[in-house]
Amino acid sequence: MDISRNKFDSPGENQKIPIYLTRKQVRHLRLRITDSGEFHLSIPWRAPLRLAEGFIEEQRDWITAQQDRYRFRASDKPRYETGDVIPWWGANLRLEVQEKPGRAKSEVLGEVVRLTVPPGSDLEKRQRTLDKLRKNSLETRLAALLPKWAAAFEVEPGPVRIRRMKSRWGSCNPRTRALTFNLELTTRDPKYLEYVIAHELTHYFFPNHGPEFHALLASKLPAERSLRRELNGRGANSAG
Ligand SMILES: [Zn+2]
């Protein structure tokens, strides 16, 4: 049971990192970082506070390293709060969240993504609202780019679907001619969307990625190899 929860400032050089202190039935001081990135220090009931201060000072390098690791991890998982960075077609936009009764909506205004949600909306609601913005934007770009590439390949594209995919940027079903595009393409430069479109249309001719596949794709998009490497280099996704 906690009898006190004090907040300490760790002796960082440029910034203070708060450390939550809890007195507990423990033999030794124990410092840990929580899932939400907070530092918690447990100290024995009767230990003097300067023991905690000395301990924190000794752990300074560990604290800094954990904080960097946490920041890195946290940057992968957006919280959808004002100030978050929203990757948008290769640019980094700033998220502005407004809580207002009524329908949730989101829009891009210059360098800002404005998300308006009813008060108390959770992470999922925020994500769904932003996904709608991404989907609309991807649809708009596809409506402009797909006919251009279909003409280049002299094909008639089949039905188009957009969804979030874990391991692929796009896919093509040569039998039904259906094309699927990953919603995450909206985070990357539009040139990669063009690459994925051209890649998937090439599957209308060759279902696999053999030499003929690459020869045809490169004849329409000479930079295909470097685009593929760049697109796949930063994540596990492949063009499919
Ligand atoms: Zn493929």
XYZ file of C-alpha atoms and ligand atoms in Angstrom:
241
model
C 0.000 0.000 0.000
C 1.289 3.431 -0.830
C 1.631 5.938 1.922
C 3.143 8.640 -0.152
C 3.434 9.446 -3.802
C 5.912 12.210 -4.278
C 7.111 13.481 -7.562
C 10.841 13.917 -7.901
C 12.764 15.690 -10.564
C 15.647 13.595 -11.736
C 18.974 15.381 -12.050
C 18.923 15.578 -15.862
C 21.028 18.291 -17.428
C 18.689 19.888 -19.932
C 15.309 18.771 -18.801
C 13.764 17.457 -15.628
C 12.277 14.002 -15.770
C 9.590 13.432 -13.128
C 10.030 10.335 -11.007
C 7.166 9.071 -8.881
C 8.195 7.885 -5.481
C 6.303 5.181 -3.609
C 7.114 3.916 -0.151
C 6.541 0.200 0.011
C 7.312 -2.985 1.841
C 10.511 -3.523 -0.131
C 14.067 -4.268 0.934
C 15.817 -2.340 -1.828
C 15.174 0.668 -3.988
C 13.642 -0.257 -7.284
C 13.259 2.005 -10.313
C 11.136 1.078 -13.293
C 9.506 2.686 -16.334
C 5.783 2.066 -16.880
C 4.040 1.362 -20.179
C 2.973 4.993 -20.289
C 6.589 6.141 -19.932
C 6.533 7.226 -16.293
C 9.389 6.500 -13.922
C 8.396 4.944 -10.606
C 10.757 4.439 -7.725
C 9.890 2.150 -4.832
C 11.746 2.764 -1.614
C 11.590 1.018 1.783
C 9.242 2.503 4.401
C 11.822 4.163 6.575
C 14.605 4.912 4.109
C 15.639 8.599 4.100
C 14.795 10.615 1.007
C 18.420 11.431 0.282
C 18.916 7.699 -0.344
C 16.370 7.993 -3.161
C 18.090 11.112 -4.486
C 21.482 9.433 -4.484
C 20.035 6.375 -6.174
C 18.402 8.449 -8.919
C 21.686 10.267 -9.487
C 23.450 6.916 -9.901
C 20.791 5.747 -12.364
C 20.961 8.834 -14.537
C 22.365 7.050 -17.601
C 19.839 4.275 -17.289
C 16.997 6.829 -17.006
C 18.146 8.698 -20.101
C 18.525 5.475 -22.088
C 15.074 4.245 -21.049
C 13.547 7.576 -21.928
C 15.066 7.495 -25.405
C 13.832 3.958 -25.898
C 10.367 4.924 -24.731
C 10.248 7.955 -27.068
C 11.255 5.740 -29.959
C 8.551 3.216 -29.090
C 5.955 5.897 -28.451
C 6.617 7.515 -31.830
C 5.407 4.278 -33.463
C 2.103 4.434 -31.665
C 0.276 7.703 -32.234
C -1.830 8.960 -29.358
C -3.800 11.345 -31.570
C -3.293 14.350 -29.368
C -2.519 17.947 -30.309
C 1.122 18.213 -31.290
C 1.385 14.665 -32.688
C 3.214 14.349 -35.964
C 0.996 13.008 -38.723
C 2.878 11.574 -41.709
C 0.965 12.715 -44.753
C 2.079 11.951 -48.313
C 5.731 12.219 -47.387
C 5.369 15.364 -45.268
C 5.072 15.670 -41.511
C 1.951 17.562 -40.510
C 0.996 18.664 -37.029
C -2.175 17.352 -35.426
C -4.609 19.765 -33.815
C -7.385 18.149 -31.821
C -10.571 20.055 -31.039
C -13.226 18.606 -28.789
C -16.668 19.727 -29.880
C -20.085 18.108 -29.647
C -21.377 16.831 -32.974
C -19.967 14.680 -35.705
C -16.304 13.748 -35.748
C -14.408 15.070 -38.754
C -10.898 15.791 -39.895
C -9.338 17.982 -42.553
C -5.941 19.113 -43.781
C -5.278 22.852 -43.489
C -1.825 23.669 -44.819
C 0.671 22.071 -42.455
C -2.003 21.101 -39.952
C -4.377 18.162 -39.666
C -7.381 19.326 -37.714
C -9.303 16.601 -35.947
C -12.651 17.545 -34.422
C -14.186 14.949 -32.135
C -16.925 14.906 -29.512
C -15.551 15.410 -25.982
C -14.247 12.209 -24.417
C -13.601 10.446 -27.742
C -11.160 7.613 -27.296
C -8.119 6.693 -29.337
C -10.088 4.367 -31.586
C -12.610 7.028 -32.492
C -9.785 9.455 -33.291
C -8.005 6.886 -35.398
C -11.176 5.958 -37.287
C -11.825 9.623 -38.065
C -8.297 10.137 -39.363
C -8.495 6.890 -41.333
C -11.544 8.283 -43.112
C -9.475 11.312 -44.106
C -6.708 9.018 -45.355
C -9.171 6.885 -47.278
C -10.754 9.887 -49.009
C -7.371 11.261 -49.900
C -6.148 7.947 -51.286
C -9.366 7.575 -53.297
C -8.865 11.026 -54.783
C -5.290 10.277 -55.798
C -6.202 6.869 -57.161
C -8.986 8.407 -59.233
C -6.370 10.631 -60.884
C -3.476 8.174 -61.155
C -5.070 4.835 -61.909
C -6.505 5.842 -65.322
C -3.105 7.274 -66.294
C -1.296 4.022 -65.475
C -4.056 1.858 -66.903
C -3.600 3.726 -70.185
C 0.176 3.218 -70.025
C -0.324 -0.550 -69.599
C -3.335 -0.591 -71.930
C -5.467 -2.419 -69.396
C -8.889 -1.971 -67.847
C -8.509 -1.897 -64.043
C -10.842 -4.048 -61.939
C -12.544 -3.070 -58.691
C -10.427 -1.040 -56.280
C -10.371 -1.527 -52.544
C -8.555 0.377 -49.810
C -7.742 -1.056 -46.433
C -5.036 -1.222 -43.838
C -2.721 -4.139 -44.514
C 0.004 -5.447 -42.266
C 2.540 -6.822 -44.692
C 1.807 -5.448 -48.156
C 1.475 -2.046 -49.819
C -0.882 -3.374 -52.414
C -2.206 -6.543 -53.925
C -3.721 -7.738 -57.153
C -5.990 -10.668 -57.775
C -5.261 -11.546 -61.414
C -8.399 -13.682 -61.604
C -10.954 -11.097 -60.411
C -8.647 -8.190 -61.449
C -9.363 -6.608 -58.046
C -6.718 -4.166 -56.803
C -6.181 -3.462 -53.117
C -4.183 -0.531 -51.780
C -2.839 -0.110 -48.274
C -4.189 2.908 -46.403
C -0.652 3.460 -45.093
C 0.390 4.621 -48.567
C -1.000 8.010 -47.515
C 1.957 8.324 -45.116
C 4.505 8.082 -47.945
C 5.538 10.270 -50.836
C 3.002 9.989 -53.707
C 5.701 8.579 -56.016
C 5.395 5.320 -54.045
C 1.681 5.166 -54.722
C 2.508 5.417 -58.431
C 5.026 2.621 -58.011
C 2.467 0.379 -56.261
C -0.164 1.110 -58.942
C 2.274 0.233 -61.723
C 3.449 -2.851 -59.801
C -0.075 -4.175 -59.298
C -1.089 -3.525 -62.914
C 1.975 -5.516 -64.024
C 0.422 -8.473 -62.204
C -2.351 -8.448 -64.818
C 0.322 -9.839 -67.145
C 2.556 -11.812 -64.768
C 1.309 -13.165 -61.432
C 4.832 -13.664 -60.032
C 7.872 -11.472 -59.711
C 10.030 -13.122 -62.365
C 12.368 -11.426 -64.869
C 9.497 -10.754 -67.286
C 7.552 -9.037 -64.542
C 10.417 -6.653 -63.816
C 11.169 -6.109 -67.495
C 7.596 -5.008 -68.181
C 7.369 -2.866 -65.031
C 10.736 -1.210 -65.727
C 9.674 -0.452 -69.303
C 6.796 1.627 -67.901
C 8.526 2.876 -64.745
C 12.315 2.841 -65.135
C 12.928 3.720 -61.473
C 10.952 0.698 -60.229
C 13.900 -1.036 -58.562
C 15.048 1.963 -56.552
C 11.462 2.907 -55.663
C 10.818 -0.634 -54.459
C 13.962 -0.612 -52.342
C 13.129 2.761 -50.806
C 9.536 1.815 -50.114
C 10.363 -1.527 -48.550
C 13.459 -0.414 -46.732
C 11.684 1.251 -43.859
C 9.147 -1.370 -42.920
C 8.164 -4.955 -43.382
C 5.657 -4.125 -46.114
C 6.284 -5.224 -49.646
C 4.419 -4.264 -52.772
C 2.643 -7.620 -53.023
Zn 3.774 -8.029 -56.576
